[in-house]
Short mmCIF file of C-alpha atoms in Angstrom, two decimals:
data_model
loop_
_atom_site.label_atom_id
_atom_site.label_comp_id
_atom_site.label_asym_id
_atom_site.label_seq_id
_atom_site.Cartn_x
_atom_site.Cartn_y
_atom_site.Cartn_z
CA MET A 1 75.48 -150.56 16.49
CA MET A 2 73.05 -153.08 15.67
CA LYS A 3 72.09 -152.90 19.01
CA ARG A 4 71.07 -148.71 18.64
CA PHE A 5 69.60 -149.50 15.38
CA PHE A 6 67.01 -151.58 17.14
CA LEU A 7 66.14 -149.40 20.00
CA PHE A 8 65.46 -146.55 17.56
CA ALA A 9 63.53 -149.22 15.21
CA LEU A 10 61.41 -150.03 18.26
CA LEU A 11 60.61 -146.37 19.28
CA LEU A 12 59.92 -145.53 15.49
CA THR A 13 57.39 -148.57 14.80
CA ALA A 14 56.08 -148.36 18.18
CA THR A 15 54.46 -144.97 17.39
CA CYS A 16 52.98 -146.47 14.07
CA SER A 17 49.80 -148.01 14.40
CA ILE A 18 48.60 -147.22 10.82
CA HIS A 19 49.98 -150.62 9.82
CA ALA A 20 48.71 -152.75 12.37
CA GLN A 21 46.66 -155.70 11.09
CA LYS A 22 43.62 -156.60 13.02
CA ARG A 23 43.60 -160.25 11.14
CA GLN A 24 46.78 -161.98 10.90
CA PHE A 25 48.26 -165.26 11.61
CA ARG A 26 50.92 -165.30 14.30
CA GLY A 27 52.22 -168.78 15.03
CA ALA A 28 55.08 -170.69 16.93
CA TRP A 29 56.51 -174.24 16.15
CA ILE A 30 57.01 -176.18 19.43
CA GLN A 31 58.68 -179.13 18.43
CA ALA A 32 59.66 -182.43 20.17
CA VAL A 33 61.66 -184.30 17.99
CA ASN A 34 64.77 -182.34 18.67
CA GLY A 35 64.53 -183.74 22.38
CA GLN A 36 63.74 -180.58 24.30
CA PHE A 37 61.68 -182.58 26.57
CA GLN A 38 62.66 -186.09 26.52
CA GLY A 39 62.65 -187.66 30.07
CA MET A 40 61.94 -184.40 31.46
CA SER A 41 59.40 -184.77 34.52
CA ARG A 42 55.95 -183.78 34.19
CA ASP A 43 56.21 -180.84 36.41
CA LEU A 44 59.66 -179.51 34.81
CA MET A 45 57.89 -180.07 31.32
CA GLN A 46 55.01 -178.15 32.36
CA GLN A 47 56.81 -175.33 33.76
CA THR A 48 59.10 -174.95 30.87
CA LEU A 49 55.59 -174.55 28.48
CA VAL A 50 54.14 -172.72 30.71
CA GLU A 51 57.12 -170.05 30.81
CA GLN A 52 57.19 -170.51 26.67
CA LEU A 53 53.42 -169.71 26.25
CA ASN A 54 53.14 -166.82 28.87
CA THR A 55 56.35 -165.11 26.85
CA LEU A 56 54.95 -166.40 23.44
CA GLN A 57 51.41 -164.41 24.47
CA GLN A 58 53.23 -161.25 25.18
CA ILE A 59 54.86 -161.37 22.14
CA GLY A 60 52.02 -161.56 20.36
CA VAL A 61 51.49 -165.18 19.14
CA ASN A 62 47.85 -166.18 18.93
CA ALA A 63 48.76 -170.04 17.39
CA ILE A 64 50.78 -172.60 18.58
CA ILE A 65 51.81 -175.48 16.43
CA PHE A 66 52.88 -178.11 18.93
CA GLN A 67 54.38 -181.51 17.48
CA VAL A 68 52.62 -184.44 19.07
CA ARG A 69 53.87 -187.36 16.58
CA PRO A 70 57.51 -187.24 15.56
CA GLU A 71 57.91 -190.92 14.54
CA CYS A 72 54.54 -192.86 14.38
CA ASP A 73 54.04 -192.33 18.41
CA ALA A 74 52.63 -190.05 20.69
CA LEU A 75 52.80 -186.95 22.86
CA TYR A 76 49.45 -187.93 23.89
CA ALA A 77 47.15 -190.85 24.82
CA SER A 78 47.09 -193.15 22.18
CA GLN A 79 45.55 -196.29 21.55
CA LEU A 80 47.22 -196.67 18.11
CA GLU A 81 50.69 -195.99 18.97
CA PRO A 82 53.34 -196.09 21.61
CA TRP A 83 54.24 -193.14 23.88
CA SER A 84 57.02 -191.18 21.91
CA ARG A 85 60.76 -191.48 23.27
CA PHE A 86 60.79 -187.88 22.84
CA LEU A 87 58.67 -187.70 25.70
CA THR A 88 59.67 -190.27 28.20
CA GLY A 89 63.26 -191.32 26.98
CA VAL A 90 61.94 -195.00 25.83
CA GLN A 91 59.04 -195.45 23.25
CA GLY A 92 55.96 -197.14 24.92
CA ARG A 93 56.72 -196.16 28.31
CA ALA A 94 53.45 -193.99 29.62
CA PRO A 95 54.86 -190.85 31.45
CA GLN A 96 54.99 -190.92 35.35
CA PRO A 97 53.08 -189.46 36.98
CA TYR A 98 50.92 -190.24 34.00
CA TRP A 99 49.62 -186.74 32.15
CA ASP A 100 48.30 -186.23 28.30
CA PRO A 101 50.49 -183.17 26.96
CA LEU A 102 48.14 -182.51 24.03
CA ALA A 103 45.27 -182.11 26.44
CA TRP A 104 47.31 -179.86 28.92
CA MET A 105 48.25 -177.75 26.06
CA VAL A 106 44.85 -177.54 24.51
CA ASP A 107 43.66 -175.99 27.74
CA GLU A 108 46.96 -174.09 28.54
CA CYS A 109 46.62 -172.42 24.84
CA HIS A 110 42.65 -171.67 24.99
CA LYS A 111 43.00 -170.17 28.39
CA ARG A 112 45.25 -167.75 26.84
CA GLY A 113 42.97 -166.92 23.94
CA MET A 114 45.69 -168.92 21.00
CA GLU A 115 44.60 -171.40 18.86
CA ILE A 116 46.08 -174.99 19.26
CA HIS A 117 47.00 -176.99 15.93
CA ALA A 118 48.31 -180.78 16.59
CA TRP A 119 51.36 -181.27 14.46
CA ILE A 120 52.35 -184.71 13.06
CA ASN A 121 55.13 -186.11 10.58
CA PRO A 122 52.96 -188.45 8.27
CA TYR A 123 55.36 -191.10 7.20
CA ARG A 124 58.36 -190.78 9.32
CA ALA A 125 58.38 -194.09 11.20
CA LYS A 126 61.57 -194.17 12.83
CA THR A 127 64.21 -191.01 13.04
CA LYS A 128 67.91 -191.87 12.41
CA GLY A 129 68.70 -191.62 16.22
CA THR A 130 66.02 -194.06 17.46
CA ILE A 131 67.43 -197.36 18.36
CA GLN A 132 65.03 -199.25 20.18
CA LEU A 133 61.15 -199.25 19.04
CA ALA A 134 58.30 -200.36 20.99
CA ASN A 135 56.67 -203.53 20.54
CA THR A 136 53.20 -201.87 19.37
CA HIS A 137 55.15 -199.84 17.07
CA ILE A 138 53.71 -200.05 13.42
CA SER A 139 56.85 -201.14 12.01
CA MET A 140 57.27 -204.07 14.32
CA MET A 141 53.69 -205.01 14.20
CA ARG A 142 53.63 -204.57 10.10
CA PRO A 143 57.06 -205.05 9.03
CA ASN A 144 56.28 -204.63 5.16
CA SER A 145 54.46 -201.41 5.67
CA TYR A 146 57.63 -198.95 5.66
CA PHE A 147 61.23 -198.97 3.83
CA VAL A 148 64.32 -197.97 5.23
CA TYR A 149 66.26 -195.16 3.61
CA ASP A 150 69.24 -193.49 5.10
CA ASN A 151 69.03 -194.85 8.42
CA GLN A 152 65.15 -193.70 8.61
CA TYR A 153 61.88 -196.35 8.25
CA ILE A 154 59.50 -194.51 6.19
CA LEU A 155 55.54 -195.36 5.82
CA ASN A 156 55.95 -196.39 2.11
CA PRO A 157 53.40 -193.86 0.37
CA ALA A 158 52.42 -196.30 -2.34
CA LEU A 159 50.57 -198.47 0.17
CA LYS A 160 46.73 -197.70 0.54
CA GLU A 161 46.60 -199.41 3.80
CA ASN A 162 49.02 -196.85 5.10
CA ARG A 163 47.19 -193.88 3.63
CA ASP A 164 44.23 -195.33 5.51
CA TYR A 165 46.41 -195.93 8.70
CA ILE A 166 47.72 -192.36 8.66
CA CYS A 167 44.05 -191.15 8.15
CA ARG A 168 43.07 -193.24 11.28
CA VAL A 169 45.28 -191.81 13.61
CA ALA A 170 44.65 -187.97 12.27
CA ASP A 171 40.87 -188.80 13.15
CA ASP A 172 41.69 -190.25 16.72
CA ILE A 173 43.41 -186.93 17.39
CA VAL A 174 40.83 -184.51 15.89
CA SER A 175 37.77 -186.90 17.77
CA ARG A 176 39.26 -186.54 21.02
CA TYR A 177 41.10 -183.22 21.09
CA ASP A 178 39.38 -179.62 21.07
CA ILE A 179 42.22 -178.95 18.56
CA ASP A 180 41.98 -175.64 16.24
CA GLY A 181 44.19 -177.03 13.78
CA PHE A 182 45.83 -180.17 12.52
CA HIS A 183 49.42 -179.32 10.70
CA ILE A 184 51.77 -181.86 8.83
CA ASP A 185 55.27 -180.57 8.10
CA ASP A 186 57.84 -181.06 5.06
CA TYR A 187 58.41 -184.81 4.99
CA PHE A 188 56.77 -186.72 2.39
CA TYR A 189 58.83 -188.85 0.30
CA PRO A 190 62.41 -188.53 1.99
CA TYR A 191 65.03 -186.05 1.56
CA PRO A 192 67.38 -187.31 -0.93
CA ALA A 193 70.68 -188.23 0.63
CA PRO A 194 73.73 -189.03 -1.37
CA GLY A 195 74.47 -192.16 -3.12
CA GLN A 196 70.91 -193.67 -2.21
CA LEU A 197 67.97 -194.90 -3.86
CA ILE A 198 64.17 -194.67 -2.60
CA PRO A 199 64.05 -198.79 -2.66
CA ASP A 200 60.10 -198.62 -4.14
CA GLN A 201 61.20 -199.36 -7.87
CA GLN A 202 59.06 -203.16 -7.61
CA TYR A 203 56.08 -201.26 -6.24
CA TYR A 204 56.24 -198.87 -9.48
CA GLN A 205 56.63 -201.43 -11.75
CA THR A 206 53.69 -203.68 -10.20
CA SER A 207 51.10 -200.73 -9.68
CA ARG A 208 52.69 -197.80 -11.73
CA GLY A 209 48.70 -197.19 -12.45
CA GLY A 210 49.36 -195.60 -16.01
CA PHE A 211 51.96 -193.15 -14.83
CA ALA A 212 55.05 -192.79 -17.25
CA THR A 213 57.56 -192.03 -14.80
CA ILE A 214 58.37 -193.04 -11.26
CA GLY A 215 58.18 -189.54 -10.53
CA ASP A 216 54.69 -188.87 -11.01
CA TRP A 217 53.87 -191.79 -9.69
CA ARG A 218 55.33 -191.04 -6.19
CA ARG A 219 53.49 -187.27 -6.30
CA ASN A 220 50.20 -189.08 -7.32
CA ASN A 221 50.61 -190.95 -4.30
CA VAL A 222 51.01 -188.51 -1.91
CA ASN A 223 48.00 -186.25 -3.83
CA LEU A 224 46.02 -189.20 -2.68
CA PHE A 225 46.97 -188.71 0.87
CA VAL A 226 46.85 -185.39 1.17
CA LYS A 227 43.05 -185.29 -0.07
CA GLN A 228 42.13 -188.25 1.92
CA LEU A 229 43.60 -186.66 5.05
CA GLY A 230 41.91 -183.25 4.46
CA GLU A 231 38.38 -185.07 3.84
CA THR A 232 39.15 -187.19 7.01
CA ILE A 233 39.65 -184.11 9.16
CA HIS A 234 36.50 -181.92 8.04
CA ARG A 235 34.49 -185.51 8.23
CA ARG A 236 35.17 -185.24 11.62
CA LYS A 237 35.17 -181.53 12.58
CA PRO A 238 34.75 -179.31 9.66
CA TRP A 239 35.80 -176.18 11.60
CA VAL A 240 39.63 -177.75 12.22
CA LYS A 241 41.64 -176.22 9.95
CA PHE A 242 44.09 -178.64 8.04
CA GLY A 243 47.47 -176.76 7.18
CA VAL A 244 50.80 -178.05 5.29
CA SER A 245 54.06 -176.72 6.11
CA PRO A 246 56.22 -177.33 2.91
CA PHE A 247 59.76 -176.78 1.99
CA GLY A 248 60.59 -173.49 0.55
CA ILE A 249 61.24 -174.21 -2.69
CA TYR A 250 58.26 -175.60 -4.90
CA ARG A 251 60.23 -175.75 -8.17
CA ASN A 252 63.65 -174.07 -9.80
CA GLN A 253 63.21 -172.38 -13.24
CA SER A 254 65.66 -174.50 -14.66
CA SER A 255 62.95 -177.14 -14.01
CA ASP A 256 60.13 -175.26 -14.56
CA PRO A 257 60.61 -172.08 -16.55
CA LYS A 258 56.80 -170.71 -16.68
CA ASN A 259 56.26 -171.41 -12.87
CA GLY A 260 59.64 -172.01 -11.39
CA SER A 261 61.27 -169.63 -8.73
CA ALA A 262 64.89 -168.20 -9.85
CA THR A 263 66.46 -170.07 -7.37
CA HIS A 264 68.98 -173.13 -7.27
CA GLY A 265 67.69 -175.38 -4.57
CA LEU A 266 66.30 -178.67 -3.46
CA GLN A 267 62.55 -178.80 -4.96
CA ASN A 268 59.09 -179.90 -3.03
CA TYR A 269 57.90 -181.31 -6.80
CA ASP A 270 60.82 -183.04 -7.90
CA ASP A 271 62.72 -183.91 -4.77
CA LEU A 272 60.23 -184.50 -2.13
CA TYR A 273 57.24 -185.49 -4.39
CA ALA A 274 55.01 -182.89 -3.25
CA ASP A 275 52.72 -181.18 -5.40
CA VAL A 276 52.04 -178.01 -3.16
CA LEU A 277 50.36 -176.02 -5.64
CA LEU A 278 48.06 -178.50 -6.57
CA TRP A 279 46.82 -179.05 -2.91
CA VAL A 280 46.66 -175.31 -2.53
CA ASN A 281 44.48 -174.86 -6.15
CA ASN A 282 42.23 -177.48 -5.53
CA GLY A 283 41.19 -176.30 -2.06
CA TRP A 284 42.81 -179.89 -0.10
CA ILE A 285 44.43 -177.76 2.22
CA ASP A 286 43.11 -175.04 4.81
CA TYR A 287 46.31 -173.01 4.54
CA CYS A 288 50.13 -173.00 3.69
CA VAL A 289 53.30 -172.21 5.42
CA PRO A 290 56.14 -172.62 3.18
CA GLN A 291 59.62 -172.84 5.42
CA VAL A 292 61.25 -169.60 3.74
CA TYR A 293 64.02 -169.86 6.13
CA TRP A 294 66.86 -168.35 4.25
CA GLN A 295 68.26 -164.65 4.40
CA ILE A 296 67.39 -161.89 2.04
CA GLY A 297 70.33 -162.18 -0.52
CA HIS A 298 70.60 -166.22 -0.25
CA PRO A 299 72.51 -166.85 -3.33
CA ALA A 300 70.56 -170.05 -3.87
CA ALA A 301 67.27 -169.61 -2.46
CA ASP A 302 66.72 -165.66 -1.89
CA TYR A 303 64.36 -165.15 0.63
CA ALA A 304 62.88 -161.77 -1.21
CA THR A 305 62.59 -163.99 -4.45
CA LEU A 306 60.73 -166.35 -2.56
CA ILE A 307 57.85 -164.47 -0.29
CA LYS A 308 57.16 -163.10 -4.10
CA TRP A 309 56.78 -166.27 -5.77
CA TRP A 310 54.72 -167.84 -2.58
CA ASP A 311 52.49 -164.69 -2.68
CA LYS A 312 52.03 -165.06 -6.66
CA HIS A 313 51.57 -168.76 -7.03
CA ALA A 314 49.84 -170.01 -3.70
CA SER A 315 46.71 -167.24 -3.05
CA ASN A 316 43.81 -169.64 -3.24
CA ARG A 317 44.48 -170.51 0.14
CA PRO A 318 45.60 -168.35 3.27
CA LEU A 319 49.45 -168.16 2.90
CA PHE A 320 51.58 -167.73 5.89
CA ILE A 321 55.48 -167.74 5.98
CA GLY A 322 57.53 -169.52 8.00
CA GLU A 323 60.43 -167.13 9.55
CA ASP A 324 63.51 -168.83 11.33
CA VAL A 325 64.41 -166.50 13.89
CA GLU A 326 67.69 -167.03 14.20
CA ARG A 327 69.22 -166.92 10.71
CA THR A 328 67.06 -163.49 10.25
CA THR A 329 69.03 -162.20 13.26
CA LYS A 330 71.96 -164.09 12.06
CA TYR A 331 72.39 -162.12 8.80
CA PRO A 332 72.87 -157.99 8.09
CA ASP A 333 70.00 -156.29 5.91
CA PRO A 334 72.00 -155.91 2.23
CA GLN A 335 70.52 -152.34 2.53
CA ASN A 336 71.27 -151.51 6.16
CA PRO A 337 74.27 -153.53 7.71
CA ALA A 338 73.86 -151.94 10.91
CA SER A 339 70.44 -154.04 11.22
CA HIS A 340 69.64 -157.70 10.84
CA GLN A 341 67.12 -158.40 8.59
CA LEU A 342 63.72 -158.89 10.57
CA PRO A 343 62.81 -155.16 9.56
CA ALA A 344 63.24 -155.42 5.72
CA LYS A 345 61.50 -158.92 5.91
CA HIS A 346 58.66 -157.13 7.63
CA ARG A 347 58.67 -154.59 5.25
CA LEU A 348 58.60 -157.40 2.25
CA HIS A 349 55.46 -158.75 4.21
CA GLN A 350 53.40 -155.31 3.98
CA GLN A 351 54.23 -155.38 0.31
CA MET A 352 52.44 -158.65 -0.37
CA HIS A 353 49.13 -159.33 -1.39
CA HIS A 354 48.21 -162.62 -0.02
CA VAL A 355 50.44 -163.17 2.65
CA ASN A 356 48.52 -162.71 6.27
CA GLY A 357 50.24 -164.29 8.41
CA VAL A 358 54.06 -165.60 10.14
CA VAL A 359 55.10 -169.07 11.72
CA LEU A 360 58.39 -168.64 13.97
CA TRP A 361 61.11 -171.65 13.75
CA TYR A 362 61.36 -172.41 16.55
CA ALA A 363 59.51 -171.19 19.59
CA LYS A 364 62.17 -171.14 22.13
CA ALA A 365 64.31 -168.89 19.99
CA ALA A 366 61.51 -166.21 20.05
CA VAL A 367 61.18 -167.24 23.64
CA ASP A 368 64.92 -166.46 24.54
CA ASN A 369 64.60 -163.14 22.27
CA VAL A 370 67.65 -163.98 19.84
CA GLY A 371 68.85 -160.85 18.51
CA ASN A 372 66.22 -158.92 20.10
CA TYR A 373 63.45 -160.66 17.78
CA ALA A 374 60.84 -160.63 20.41
CA SER A 375 61.11 -157.40 21.88
CA VAL A 376 60.85 -155.89 18.27
CA LEU A 377 57.59 -158.10 17.89
CA ARG A 378 56.10 -157.19 21.21
CA HIS A 379 56.50 -153.52 21.14
CA SER A 380 55.87 -152.64 17.36
CA TYR A 381 55.24 -155.27 14.83
CA TRP A 382 52.95 -157.39 17.09
CA LYS A 383 51.80 -154.49 19.37
CA TYR A 384 48.44 -155.13 19.49
CA PRO A 385 46.37 -158.25 19.58
CA ALA A 386 45.56 -159.76 16.21
CA LEU A 387 42.38 -162.01 15.29
CA GLN A 388 42.86 -164.73 13.22
CA PRO A 389 42.48 -164.80 9.28
CA ARG A 390 38.75 -165.64 7.85
CA MET A 391 38.31 -168.80 6.18
CA SER A 392 35.34 -168.12 4.44
CA PHE A 393 35.31 -171.13 2.42
CA ILE A 394 34.73 -173.29 5.76
CA ASP A 395 32.33 -170.64 7.36
CA SER A 396 31.45 -167.18 6.18
CA LYS A 397 28.56 -166.62 8.58
CA ASN A 398 28.59 -164.52 11.64
CA PRO A 399 27.47 -165.25 15.00
CA LYS A 400 24.91 -163.40 16.80
CA LYS A 401 25.97 -160.44 19.18
CA PRO A 402 26.49 -160.86 22.77
CA ARG A 403 23.72 -160.17 25.35
CA LYS A 404 22.90 -158.16 28.39
CA LEU A 405 26.36 -156.34 28.80
CA LYS A 406 26.63 -154.91 32.11
CA ALA A 407 29.32 -153.36 34.82
CA VAL A 408 28.66 -154.76 38.10
CA TRP A 409 30.82 -154.63 41.23
CA THR A 410 32.08 -158.14 43.03
CA SER A 411 34.52 -158.94 45.67
CA ASP A 412 37.19 -159.23 42.63
CA GLY A 413 36.06 -155.35 41.84
CA TYR A 414 34.53 -154.11 38.96
CA VAL A 415 33.69 -156.56 36.06
CA LEU A 416 31.92 -156.50 32.72
CA PHE A 417 29.65 -159.14 32.29
CA TRP A 418 27.63 -160.52 29.31
CA LYS A 419 26.02 -163.50 28.26
CA ALA A 420 26.66 -165.80 25.12
CA PRO A 421 24.56 -165.20 22.17
CA ARG A 422 22.21 -167.92 21.01
CA GLY A 423 23.64 -170.59 18.68
CA LYS A 424 22.53 -174.20 18.08
CA LYS A 425 25.12 -175.40 15.34
CA TRP A 426 29.40 -175.23 15.36
CA ASP A 427 29.11 -172.98 12.85
CA ASP A 428 26.92 -170.13 14.70
CA LYS A 429 28.15 -170.72 18.19
CA ALA A 430 30.57 -168.15 20.09
CA VAL A 431 33.63 -169.58 21.32
CA LYS A 432 35.37 -166.14 22.46
CA TYR A 433 34.99 -162.78 22.60
CA VAL A 434 36.98 -159.53 21.88
CA VAL A 435 36.72 -156.61 24.41
CA TYR A 436 37.65 -153.20 22.80
CA ARG A 437 38.07 -149.94 24.87
CA PHE A 438 37.26 -146.44 23.63
CA ASN A 439 37.69 -143.19 25.19
CA ASN A 440 34.24 -140.90 25.73
CA GLY A 441 33.32 -139.53 22.69
CA GLU A 442 36.06 -141.43 20.43
CA ARG A 443 34.39 -142.70 17.12
CA ILE A 444 33.88 -146.71 17.87
CA ASN A 445 35.87 -148.34 15.43
CA THR A 446 36.28 -152.06 15.92
CA ASP A 447 38.92 -152.51 13.01
CA ASP A 448 41.34 -150.90 14.93
CA PRO A 449 43.40 -153.39 16.79
CA SER A 450 44.90 -150.66 19.15
CA LYS A 451 41.60 -150.43 20.91
CA ILE A 452 41.89 -154.01 21.74
CA PHE A 453 41.66 -154.51 25.50
CA ALA A 454 40.94 -158.55 25.91
CA ILE A 455 40.53 -161.53 23.86
CA THR A 456 38.85 -163.93 26.17
CA GLN A 457 36.99 -167.50 26.15
CA ARG A 458 35.19 -166.20 29.19
CA THR A 459 31.80 -163.91 29.43
CA PHE A 460 33.20 -161.46 31.67
CA VAL A 461 36.44 -159.11 32.26
CA ASN A 462 37.70 -157.15 35.22
CA LEU A 463 37.72 -153.45 34.48
CA PRO A 464 40.57 -151.17 35.56
CA TYR A 465 39.04 -148.95 38.04
CA ASP A 466 40.61 -146.06 39.30
CA LYS A 467 38.89 -143.10 41.03
CA GLY A 468 35.22 -143.57 38.44
CA ASN A 469 36.18 -140.07 36.97
CA VAL A 470 36.79 -140.98 33.84
CA ARG A 471 34.39 -142.51 31.28
CA TYR A 472 34.92 -145.09 28.50
CA THR A 473 32.95 -146.75 26.30
CA TYR A 474 33.05 -150.61 26.09
CA VAL A 475 32.51 -152.99 23.29
CA VAL A 476 31.98 -156.39 23.20
CA THR A 477 31.97 -159.00 19.99
CA ALA A 478 31.43 -162.56 19.79
CA LEU A 479 33.95 -164.95 17.36
CA ASP A 480 32.63 -168.25 16.21
CA ARG A 481 35.11 -171.13 15.61
CA MET A 482 36.21 -169.63 12.55
CA SER A 483 36.90 -166.17 13.84
CA ASN A 484 34.01 -164.77 12.12
CA GLU A 485 32.82 -161.70 14.38
CA SER A 486 29.40 -160.66 15.65
CA LYS A 487 27.93 -156.96 15.48
CA ALA A 488 29.46 -155.09 18.77
CA LYS A 489 27.45 -154.77 21.75
CA LYS A 490 28.40 -151.42 23.71
CA LYS A 491 28.57 -150.25 27.41
CA LYS A 492 29.62 -147.04 28.94
CA VAL A 493 31.40 -146.92 32.12
CA LYS A 494 33.39 -144.79 34.75
CA LEU A 495 36.56 -145.70 35.30
#
């Protein structure tokens, strides 16, 4: 019955381009900490990633958030931290044959028109399953830098040298790789474990700095780090977007009757010591992706309640919602038991004033088309391409339009060429182009995403020549690093 419903929904929504958004963040997390790449050969890992990226591109994904540092290690060439066991199987062992997964992913994402955001876990130094650490690991080099909690090593957020160290790692990544974003997840102080206390009371007593409670002191430690990290990233490259993906509940009403949500779960503010709203409202981060992984109707953390809460309280920076693909397709829509919850969640997104994107947890679940999730995105909700949302607080100036647009016959067929507009600084150079196609006599409307023919880094596109009897108007615009769009350059052709 559910399958029949989705065939109907697919046909219905595919005809409704009126709600299509031209600008929307459509991300997917590709994680390493689950071991999906551990011990893979280079060729097999590249083949796996190519298959994932191709499918995600077909679905409509326009940004990849790629995990490169699960436990103070590296899925990239680093002089600061050892190679990750989640890549080679042994921490500190370089891949053979040698390659750099992050550099490779930057190239692969960019040639597909996708952004790539490098994702690190800032504080976690050892996961529960890690047994052997490399001699060059920070916990071996600086044994006083971390504390042990629930069989994990956690870099102590109270130590300034740890904040400086993480920022040094971030600066190294940002300076050497052409990434579009830098991303941290929901692990700040560790998730509470029954019967265990965070062993930092002595630090609090000796460096409390006027804070009346240890909770306020811990939050300040994290606040100092988040502010410093954002400044570090933007000092190196102002265009690299700094994003945070916090746990889905900020505070419950029982803790904060004024600003809390009508939920009953673990809290960012009180349990992880992450004051996310402070970071959003102070502009310390560039985008926020709360992990609203629950279903509509969850008794303690209802999806509908939470998306409305975040839409109301976290609007000072671009807001995207972290979606759990498997959970969305596992539970039926309370209003329509014949369907799972993707259509209902999509309707909620359309009702929000500030939500302008989704990040899929996790990429492989979407690639595997769990519950027809990817098919519905591809053929309906994400049928047409989308540009990245603007971030005018970083840069609002549009680049100049492309130059010398012309159609030329080549050995590869009929090709539309243009030249890059002139630009000297990072904020006025073109890095990508949008090619639109309109029927003869049709009004030129570059706000209509259904008219997007291609989004490309190249300064040409191959034209689908048939018999040369039909006229079309092609329009090309330039995008800068912040996806500001230029005025249009037009060319009429017969195809």
